[in-house]
Coordinates of N, CA and C in Angstrom, one line a residue:
Chain A
X228 N 125.6 92.4 99.7 CA 125.2 91.5 98.7 C 124.5 92.2 97.5
X229 N 125.3 93.1 96.8 CA 124.7 93.9 95.8 C 124.3 93.0 94.6
X230 N 123.1 93.2 94.1 CA 122.5 92.4 93.0 C 123.0 93.0 91.7
X231 N 123.4 94.2 91.7 CA 123.9 94.8 90.4 C 125.3 95.5 90.6
X232 N 126.0 95.6 89.5 CA 127.3 96.3 89.6 C 127.4 97.2 88.5
X233 N 127.7 98.5 88.8 CA 127.8 99.6 87.8 C 129.1 100.3 88.0
X234 N 129.7 100.8 86.9 CA 130.9 101.7 87.1 C 130.5 102.9 87.9
X235 N 131.4 103.4 88.7 CA 131.0 104.6 89.5 C 130.8 105.9 88.8
X236 N 131.5 106.0 87.6 CA 131.3 107.3 86.9 C 131.7 107.1 85.4
X237 N 131.1 108.0 84.6 CA 131.5 108.0 83.2 C 131.2 109.4 82.6
X238 N 132.0 109.8 81.7 CA 131.8 111.0 81.0 C 131.2 110.7 79.6
X239 N 130.5 111.8 79.1 CA 129.9 111.6 77.7 C 129.9 112.9 77.0
X240 N 130.1 113.0 75.7 CA 130.1 114.2 75.0 C 128.6 114.5 74.6
X241 N 128.3 115.8 74.7 CA 126.9 116.2 74.3 C 126.7 115.8 72.8
X242 N 125.5 115.2 72.6 CA 125.1 114.9 71.3 C 125.5 113.4 70.9
X243 N 126.4 112.9 71.6 CA 126.8 111.5 71.4 C 125.9 110.5 72.2
X244 N 126.0 109.2 71.8 CA 125.3 108.3 72.6 C 126.0 108.0 73.9
X245 N 125.3 107.7 74.9 CA 125.9 107.3 76.2 C 125.4 105.9 76.5
X246 N 126.4 105.0 76.7 CA 126.2 103.6 76.9 C 126.5 103.2 78.4
X247 N 125.5 102.9 79.2 CA 125.8 102.7 80.6 C 125.6 101.2 80.9
X248 N 126.7 100.5 81.3 CA 126.7 99.1 81.5 C 126.2 98.7 82.9
X249 N 125.6 97.6 83.1 CA 125.2 97.0 84.4 C 125.3 95.5 84.4
X250 N 126.0 95.0 85.4 CA 126.1 93.6 85.5 C 125.2 93.1 86.6
X251 N 124.5 92.0 86.3 CA 123.5 91.4 87.2 C 123.6 89.9 87.0
X252 N 124.8 89.3 87.4 CA 125.1 87.9 87.0 C 124.2 86.9 87.8
X253 N 123.6 87.4 88.9 CA 122.8 86.5 89.7 C 121.3 86.7 89.5
X254 N 120.9 87.3 88.5 CA 119.5 87.6 88.2 C 118.7 86.3 88.1
X255 N 117.5 86.4 88.6 CA 116.6 85.2 88.5 C 115.7 85.3 87.3
X256 N 115.1 84.2 87.0 CA 114.2 84.2 85.8 C 113.1 85.1 85.8
X257 N 112.6 85.5 87.1 CA 111.4 86.3 87.2 C 111.8 87.7 87.6
X258 N 113.0 88.1 87.5 CA 113.4 89.5 87.8 C 113.6 90.3 86.6
X259 N 113.1 91.5 86.7 CA 113.2 92.5 85.7 C 114.4 93.4 86.0
X260 N 114.9 94.0 84.9 CA 115.9 95.1 85.0 C 115.3 96.4 84.9
X261 N 115.5 97.3 85.9 CA 114.9 98.6 85.9 C 116.0 99.6 85.8
X262 N 115.8 100.8 85.2 CA 116.7 101.9 85.3 C 116.0 103.1 85.8
X263 N 116.6 103.8 86.7 CA 116.1 105.1 87.2 C 117.3 106.1 87.1
X264 N 117.0 107.3 87.1 CA 118.1 108.3 87.3 C 117.7 109.4 88.3
X265 N 118.7 110.0 88.9 CA 118.4 111.0 89.8 C 119.3 112.2 89.5
X266 N 118.6 113.2 89.0 CA 119.3 114.5 88.7 C 119.5 115.2 90.0
X267 N 120.6 116.0 90.1 CA 121.0 116.6 91.4 C 119.8 117.4 92.1
X268 N 119.6 117.0 93.3 CA 118.6 117.7 94.1 C 117.2 117.4 93.7
X269 N 117.0 116.3 93.0 CA 115.6 115.9 92.6 C 115.4 114.5 93.0
X270 N 114.1 114.0 92.9 CA 113.8 112.7 93.2 C 114.1 111.8 92.0
X271 N 114.3 110.5 92.3 CA 114.6 109.6 91.2 C 113.5 109.6 90.1
X272 N 113.9 109.3 88.9 CA 112.9 109.3 87.7 C 113.0 108.0 87.0
X273 N 111.9 107.3 86.9 CA 111.9 106.1 86.1 C 112.3 106.3 84.6
X274 N 113.1 105.4 84.1 CA 113.5 105.5 82.7 C 113.0 104.4 81.9
X275 N 113.2 103.2 82.2 CA 112.8 102.1 81.4 C 113.0 100.8 82.2
X276 N 112.3 99.7 81.8 CA 112.6 98.4 82.4 C 112.3 97.3 81.3
X277 N 112.9 96.1 81.6 CA 112.8 95.0 80.6 C 113.0 93.7 81.4
X278 N 112.5 92.6 80.7 CA 112.7 91.3 81.2 C 113.8 90.6 80.5
X279 N 113.6 90.4 79.2 CA 114.7 89.7 78.4 C 114.8 90.3 77.0
X280 N 113.7 90.9 76.5 CA 113.8 91.5 75.2 C 114.3 93.0 75.3
X281 N 114.9 93.4 74.2 CA 115.3 94.8 74.2 C 114.1 95.7 74.3
X282 N 114.3 96.9 74.9 CA 113.1 97.8 75.0 C 113.6 99.2 74.6
X283 N 112.6 100.0 74.1 CA 112.9 101.3 73.7 C 111.7 102.2 74.1
X284 N 112.0 103.4 74.6 CA 111.0 104.4 74.8 C 111.5 105.7 74.4
X285 N 110.8 106.8 74.7 CA 111.2 108.1 74.3 C 112.4 108.6 75.0
X286 N 112.8 108.0 76.1 CA 114.0 108.4 76.8 C 115.3 107.7 76.4
X287 N 115.1 106.3 76.3 CA 116.3 105.5 76.2 C 116.0 104.1 75.6
X288 N 117.0 103.4 75.4 CA 116.9 102.0 74.9 C 117.6 101.1 76.0
X289 N 117.1 99.9 76.2 CA 117.7 99.0 77.1 C 118.0 97.7 76.3
X290 N 119.2 97.3 76.4 CA 119.7 96.1 75.7 C 120.1 95.1 76.8
X291 N 119.4 93.9 76.7 CA 119.7 92.9 77.7 C 120.4 91.7 77.0
X292 N 121.5 91.2 77.5 CA 122.2 90.1 76.9 C 121.3 88.9 76.9
X293 N 121.7 87.9 76.1 CA 120.8 86.8 75.9 C 120.8 85.9 77.2
X294 N 121.9 85.9 77.9 CA 122.0 85.2 79.2 C 121.4 86.0 80.4
X295 N 121.1 87.2 80.1 CA 120.5 88.2 81.0 C 121.4 88.5 82.2
X296 N 122.7 88.3 82.1 CA 123.6 88.6 83.1 C 124.1 90.0 83.1
X297 N 123.8 90.7 82.0 CA 124.2 92.1 82.0 C 123.3 92.9 81.0
X298 N 123.3 94.2 81.1 CA 122.5 95.0 80.3 C 123.2 96.3 80.0
X299 N 122.7 97.0 79.1 CA 123.2 98.4 78.7 C 122.1 99.4 78.5
X300 N 122.1 100.5 79.2 CA 121.2 101.5 79.0 C 121.8 102.5 78.0
X301 N 121.1 102.8 76.9 CA 121.6 103.7 75.9 C 120.8 105.0 75.8
X302 N 121.5 106.1 76.1 CA 120.9 107.4 75.8 C 121.3 107.8 74.4
X303 N 120.5 107.9 73.5 CA 120.9 108.0 72.1 C 121.6 109.3 71.7
X304 N 121.2 110.4 72.3 CA 121.8 111.7 72.0 C 121.9 112.5 73.3
X305 N 122.9 112.2 74.0 CA 123.0 112.8 75.4 C 123.0 114.4 75.4
X306 N 122.2 115.0 76.3 CA 122.3 116.4 76.4 C 122.8 116.7 77.8
X307 N 123.1 118.0 78.1 CA 123.6 118.4 79.4 C 122.6 118.1 80.4
X308 N 121.3 118.1 80.1 CA 120.3 117.8 81.2 C 120.3 116.3 81.5
X309 N 121.0 115.5 80.8 CA 121.1 114.0 81.2 C 122.1 113.8 82.2
X310 N 122.8 114.8 82.6 CA 123.8 114.7 83.7 C 123.1 114.3 85.0
X311 N 123.4 113.1 85.5 CA 122.7 112.6 86.7 C 123.3 111.3 87.2
X312 N 122.8 110.8 88.3 CA 123.2 109.4 88.7 C 122.2 108.4 88.2
X313 N 122.7 107.4 87.6 CA 121.8 106.4 86.9 C 121.9 105.1 87.7
X314 N 120.7 104.6 88.1 CA 120.7 103.4 88.9 C 120.1 102.2 88.1
X315 N 120.8 101.1 88.2 CA 120.3 99.8 87.6 C 119.8 99.0 88.7
X316 N 118.6 98.6 88.6 CA 117.9 97.9 89.8 C 117.3 96.6 89.2
X317 N 117.5 95.5 90.0 CA 116.8 94.2 89.6 C 115.6 94.0 90.5
X318 N 114.5 93.8 90.0 CA 113.3 93.6 90.8 C 112.5 92.4 90.3
X319 N 111.8 91.8 91.3 CA 110.9 90.7 91.0 C 109.5 91.3 90.7
X320 N 108.9 91.0 89.6 CA 107.6 91.5 89.2 C 106.6 90.7 89.9
X321 N 106.1 91.2 91.0 CA 105.1 90.4 91.7 C 105.0 90.8 93.1
X322 N 104.5 89.9 94.0 CA 104.4 90.2 95.4 C 105.7 90.7 96.0
X323 N 105.7 91.8 96.8 CA 106.8 92.3 97.5 C 107.8 92.9 96.6
X324 N 107.5 93.4 95.4 CA 108.5 94.0 94.5 C 108.5 95.5 94.7
X325 N 107.9 96.0 95.7 CA 107.8 97.5 95.9 C 109.0 98.1 96.5
X326 N 109.9 97.3 97.1 CA 111.1 97.9 97.8 C 112.2 98.2 96.7
X327 N 112.2 99.3 96.2 CA 113.3 99.7 95.3 C 114.6 99.8 96.2
X328 N 115.7 99.2 95.7 CA 116.9 99.2 96.4 C 117.9 99.9 95.5
X329 N 118.3 101.1 95.8 CA 119.3 101.9 95.1 C 120.7 101.7 95.6
X330 N 121.6 101.3 94.7 CA 123.0 101.3 95.1 C 123.7 102.6 94.9
X331 N 124.9 102.6 94.5 CA 125.7 103.8 94.3 C 125.4 104.4 92.9
X332 N 125.0 103.5 92.0 CA 124.8 104.0 90.7 C 126.0 104.4 89.9
X333 N 125.8 105.0 88.7 CA 126.8 105.5 87.9 C 126.6 107.0 87.7
X334 N 127.5 107.8 88.1 CA 127.4 109.3 87.9 C 127.8 109.6 86.5
X335 N 126.9 110.1 85.7 CA 127.1 110.4 84.3 C 127.2 111.9 84.2
X336 N 128.3 112.3 83.6 CA 128.5 113.8 83.3 C 128.6 114.0 81.8
X337 N 127.6 114.7 81.3 CA 127.6 115.1 79.9 C 128.3 116.4 79.7
X338 N 129.3 116.4 78.9 CA 130.2 117.6 78.6 C 129.9 118.2 77.3
X339 N 129.8 119.6 77.3 CA 129.6 120.3 76.0 C 130.8 120.1 75.1
Chain B
X1061 N 108.8 113.1 87.8 CA 108.5 113.7 89.1 C 107.2 114.4 89.1
X1062 N 106.7 114.7 88.0 CA 105.5 115.5 88.0 C 104.4 114.8 88.7
X1063 N 103.7 115.7 89.6 CA 102.5 115.2 90.3 C 102.7 114.8 91.8
X1064 N 103.8 114.2 92.2 CA 104.0 114.0 93.6 C 104.5 115.2 94.3
X1065 N 103.8 115.7 95.3 CA 104.3 116.9 95.9 C 104.7 116.6 97.3
X1066 N 105.8 117.3 97.7 CA 106.3 117.1 99.1 C 106.6 118.5 99.6
X1067 N 106.3 118.6 100.9 CA 106.6 119.9 101.6 C 106.9 119.7 103.0
X1068 N 107.7 120.5 103.6 CA 108.5 121.5 102.9 C 109.7 120.9 102.1
X1069 N 110.2 121.7 101.2 CA 111.4 121.2 100.5 C 112.6 121.1 101.3
X1070 N 112.7 122.1 102.2 CA 113.9 122.2 103.1 C 113.3 122.4 104.5
X1071 N 113.9 121.7 105.5 CA 113.5 121.8 106.9 C 114.7 121.8 107.8
X1072 N 114.7 122.8 108.6 CA 115.8 122.8 109.6 C 115.2 122.6 111.0
X1073 N 115.8 121.7 111.7 CA 115.3 121.5 113.1 C 116.5 121.4 114.0
X1074 N 116.3 121.9 115.3 CA 117.3 121.7 116.3 C 117.1 120.3 116.9
X1075 N 118.2 119.8 117.4 CA 118.2 118.5 118.1 C 117.0 118.5 119.2
X1076 N 116.2 117.4 119.2 CA 115.2 117.3 120.2 C 113.8 117.7 119.7
X1077 N 113.8 118.5 118.5 CA 112.5 119.0 118.0 C 111.9 117.9 117.2
X1078 N 110.7 118.1 116.8 CA 110.0 117.2 115.9 C 110.0 117.7 114.5
X1079 N 110.0 116.7 113.6 CA 110.0 117.1 112.1 C 108.8 116.4 111.5
X1080 N 108.0 117.1 110.8 CA 106.9 116.5 110.0 C 107.0 116.8 108.5
X1081 N 107.1 115.7 107.8 CA 107.2 115.8 106.3 C 106.0 115.3 105.6
X1082 N 105.5 116.1 104.7 CA 104.2 115.8 104.1 C 104.4 115.4 102.6
X1083 N 103.6 114.5 102.2 CA 103.6 114.0 100.8 C 102.2 113.8 100.2
X1084 N 101.9 114.4 99.1 CA 100.7 114.2 98.4 C 100.9 113.5 97.2
X1085 N 100.3 112.3 97.1 CA 100.6 111.4 95.9 C 100.0 112.0 94.6
X1086 N 100.4 111.4 93.5 CA 99.9 111.7 92.3 C 98.3 111.4 92.2
X1087 N 97.6 112.2 91.5 CA 96.2 112.0 91.4 C 95.8 110.6 91.0
X1088 N 95.0 110.0 91.7 CA 94.6 108.6 91.4 C 95.5 107.5 92.0
X1089 N 96.5 107.9 92.7 CA 97.4 106.9 93.3 C 97.0 106.8 94.8
X1090 N 96.9 105.5 95.2 CA 96.6 105.3 96.7 C 97.7 104.6 97.4
X1091 N 98.8 104.4 96.8 CA 99.9 103.7 97.4 C 101.1 104.7 97.6
X1092 N 101.6 104.8 98.8 CA 102.7 105.7 99.0 C 103.9 105.0 99.7
X1093 N 105.1 105.4 99.3 CA 106.3 104.8 99.8 C 107.2 106.0 100.2
X1094 N 107.9 105.8 101.4 CA 108.9 106.8 101.8 C 110.3 106.1 101.8
X1095 N 111.3 106.9 101.3 CA 112.7 106.5 101.2 C 113.5 107.5 101.9
X1096 N 114.6 107.1 102.4 CA 115.6 108.1 103.0 C 116.9 108.0 102.2
X1097 N 117.5 109.1 102.0 CA 118.8 109.2 101.3 C 119.8 109.9 102.2
X1098 N 120.7 109.2 102.9 CA 121.7 109.8 103.7 C 122.8 110.4 102.8
X1099 N 123.6 111.3 103.3 CA 124.6 112.0 102.4 C 125.5 110.9 101.8
X1100 N 125.7 111.1 100.5 CA 126.6 110.2 99.7 C 126.2 108.8 99.7
X1101 N 124.9 108.4 99.9 CA 124.4 107.1 99.8 C 123.2 107.0 98.9
X1102 N 122.8 105.8 98.5 CA 121.6 105.6 97.8 C 120.4 105.6 98.6
X1103 N 119.2 105.7 97.9 CA 118.0 105.7 98.6 C 117.7 104.3 99.4
X1104 N 117.1 104.4 100.5 CA 116.8 103.2 101.3 C 115.3 103.2 101.6
X1105 N 114.6 102.1 101.3 CA 113.2 102.0 101.6 C 112.9 102.2 103.1
X1106 N 111.9 102.9 103.5 CA 111.5 103.0 104.8 C 110.1 102.4 105.1
X1107 N 109.1 102.8 104.4 CA 107.8 102.4 104.7 C 106.8 102.4 103.5
X1108 N 105.8 101.5 103.5 CA 104.8 101.5 102.4 C 103.5 101.6 103.0
X1109 N 102.7 102.6 102.5 CA 101.4 102.8 103.1 C 100.3 102.8 102.0
X1110 N 99.1 102.3 102.4 CA 97.9 102.6 101.6 C 97.0 103.5 102.5
X1111 N 95.9 103.9 101.9 CA 95.1 104.8 102.7 C 94.7 104.1 104.1
X1112 N 95.0 104.7 105.1 CA 94.7 104.3 106.5 C 95.4 103.0 106.9
X1113 N 96.3 102.5 106.1 CA 97.0 101.3 106.5 C 98.5 101.3 106.3
X1114 N 99.3 100.8 107.2 CA 100.7 100.6 107.0 C 100.9 99.2 106.5
X1115 N 101.4 99.0 105.3 CA 101.6 97.7 104.7 C 102.9 97.1 105.1
X1116 N 103.9 97.9 105.1 CA 105.3 97.4 105.4 C 106.1 98.5 106.0
X1117 N 106.5 98.4 107.2 CA 107.4 99.5 107.8 C 108.7 98.9 108.2
X1118 N 109.2 97.9 107.5 CA 110.4 97.1 107.9 C 111.6 98.0 107.8
X1119 N 111.6 99.1 107.0 CA 112.8 99.9 106.8 C 112.8 101.2 107.8
X1120 N 111.8 101.2 108.6 CA 111.7 102.4 109.6 C 112.5 102.1 110.8
X1121 N 113.3 103.1 111.3 CA 113.9 102.9 112.6 C 112.9 102.6 113.7
X1122 N 113.2 101.8 114.6 CA 112.3 101.3 115.6 C 111.7 102.4 116.5
X1123 N 112.5 103.4 116.7 CA 112.0 104.5 117.6 C 112.1 105.8 116.9
X1124 N 111.2 106.7 117.4 CA 111.1 108.1 117.0 C 110.4 108.3 115.6
X1125 N 110.4 107.3 114.8 CA 109.9 107.5 113.4 C 108.4 106.9 113.3
X1126 N 107.6 107.6 112.7 CA 106.2 107.0 112.4 C 105.7 107.6 111.1
X1127 N 104.8 106.9 110.5 CA 104.2 107.3 109.3 C 102.7 107.1 109.2
X1128 N 102.0 107.9 108.5 CA 100.6 107.7 108.4 C 100.1 108.2 107.0
X1129 N 99.0 107.6 106.6 CA 98.4 108.1 105.3 C 96.9 108.0 105.6
X1130 N 96.3 109.1 106.1 CA 94.9 109.2 106.4 C 94.0 109.1 105.3
X1131 N 92.7 108.9 105.6 CA 91.7 108.8 104.5 C 91.7 110.1 103.7
X1132 N 91.8 111.2 104.4 CA 91.9 112.5 103.7 C 93.2 113.2 104.0
X1133 N 93.8 113.8 103.1 CA 95.0 114.6 103.3 C 96.2 113.8 102.9
X1134 N 97.4 114.5 103.1 CA 98.6 113.9 102.6 C 99.1 112.8 103.6
X1135 N 100.1 112.1 103.1 CA 100.8 111.1 104.0 C 101.8 112.0 104.8
X1136 N 102.1 111.6 106.0 CA 102.9 112.3 106.9 C 104.0 111.3 107.4
X1137 N 105.3 111.8 107.3 CA 106.4 111.1 108.0 C 106.8 112.0 109.2
X1138 N 106.7 111.4 110.4 CA 107.0 112.2 111.6 C 108.2 111.6 112.3
X1139 N 109.1 112.5 112.6 CA 110.3 112.2 113.3 C 110.4 113.0 114.6
X1140 N 110.3 112.2 115.7 CA 110.3 112.9 117.0 C 111.7 113.0 117.6
X1141 N 111.9 114.0 118.3 CA 113.2 114.2 119.0 C 114.4 114.0 118.0
X1142 N 114.4 114.8 117.0 CA 115.4 114.5 115.9 C 116.9 114.6 116.5
X1143 N 117.8 113.9 115.9 CA 119.2 113.9 116.2 C 119.9 114.2 114.9
X1144 N 121.2 114.6 115.0 CA 122.0 114.9 113.8 C 122.0 113.8 112.8
X1145 N 122.0 112.6 113.2 CA 122.0 111.5 112.2 C 120.7 111.4 111.4
X1146 N 119.7 112.1 111.7 CA 118.5 112.1 110.9 C 118.6 113.1 109.7
X1147 N 119.6 113.9 109.7 CA 119.8 114.8 108.6 C 119.9 113.9 107.2
X1148 N 119.1 114.2 106.3 CA 119.0 113.4 105.1 C 118.0 114.0 104.2
X1149 N 117.9 113.4 103.0 CA 116.8 113.7 102.1 C 115.8 112.6 102.2
X1150 N 114.6 113.1 102.4 CA 113.5 112.1 102.5 C 112.6 112.2 101.2
X1151 N 112.5 111.1 100.5 CA 111.7 111.1 99.3 C 110.4 110.3 99.5
X1152 N 109.4 110.8 98.9 CA 108.1 110.0 98.8 C 107.9 109.6 97.4
X1153 N 107.3 108.4 97.2 CA 106.9 108.0 95.9 C 105.4 107.5 96.0
X1154 N 104.8 107.5 94.8 CA 103.4 106.9 94.8 C 103.3 106.0 93.6
X1155 N 102.3 105.2 93.7 CA 102.0 104.3 92.6 C 100.5 104.0 92.5
X1156 N 100.0 103.6 91.3 CA 98.6 103.4 91.2 C 98.3 102.0 91.8
X1157 N 99.2 101.0 91.5 CA 99.0 99.7 92.1 C 100.0 99.6 93.2
X1158 N 99.9 98.6 94.0 CA 100.8 98.4 95.1 C 101.8 97.2 94.9
X1159 N 101.4 96.1 95.2 CA 102.2 94.9 95.2 C 102.7 94.5 93.8
X1160 N 102.1 94.9 92.8 CA 102.5 94.6 91.5 C 102.8 95.9 90.7
X1161 N 103.2 96.9 91.4 CA 103.5 98.2 90.7 C 104.8 98.1 89.9
X1162 N 104.8 98.6 88.7 CA 106.0 98.6 87.9 C 106.7 100.0 88.0
X1163 N 106.0 101.0 88.3 CA 106.6 102.3 88.3 C 106.2 103.0 89.6
X1164 N 107.2 103.6 90.3 CA 106.9 104.5 91.4 C 107.3 105.9 91.0
X1165 N 106.5 106.8 91.2 CA 106.8 108.2 90.8 C 107.2 108.9 92.1
X1166 N 108.4 109.6 92.0 CA 109.0 110.2 93.2 C 108.7 111.7 93.2
X1167 N 108.6 112.2 94.4 CA 108.5 113.6 94.6 C 109.9 114.2 94.6
X1168 N 110.0 115.6 94.8 CA 111.2 116.2 94.8 C 112.1 116.1 96.1
X1169 N 111.4 115.5 97.1 CA 112.1 115.3 98.4 C 112.1 116.5 99.4
X1170 N 112.3 116.1 100.6 CA 112.4 117.1 101.7 C 113.8 116.9 102.3
X1171 N 114.6 118.0 102.3 CA 115.9 117.9 102.9 C 115.9 118.4 104.3
X1172 N 116.1 117.4 105.2 CA 116.1 117.8 106.6 C 117.5 118.0 107.2
X1173 N 117.7 119.1 107.8 CA 119.0 119.4 108.4 C 118.7 119.6 109.9
X1174 N 119.4 118.8 110.7 CA 119.3 118.9 112.1 C 120.6 119.6 112.7
X1175 N 120.3 120.7 113.4 CA 121.5 121.4 113.9 C 121.7 121.2 115.4

């Protein structure tokens, strides 16, 4: 009963924007969308999260559709070091929200 | 990943031996989480601890696995009588807050190989 659906893989050219889609059609009103990434042989790294407004930080931008059923993580200028598995996770912000559930994610390969 | 330390990074054990994995949380963090990543799979939650307390161990196998987070020192994940199926990457994460934490900071992981 996966709460999110992501494409298994995608390629991106270095220097171009990478747009990573995520479907979460059953998201509840109190659930946030989180993005983590895992570079090979490292622990997951938090990227960004949002509820319903678009968010931007130094790493990425998160665009959430108005109905909140899908979102897109944008890496504005992908570099080779952005090659990683990217996980989209839906979490309730509150009691019992500590169990991060990582699915298969999207394997992003940035090519020179 | 900066700040959460795990050791050893790689651990090889023969079947039947014990494995001890250590995790030092980020400075100021008192909440620790352990996750396991089997080959070709995503991370799965195992246990959530605060200092001297196990808050949630619902993801821990019922036998051979235990975890602690003493008042002083690192958190320890202990696997007794290891079997080949225990071979995996074990990740520790920490947070400042617990039940309402928004970010968990992960360590580099310990890769356990059981021969």
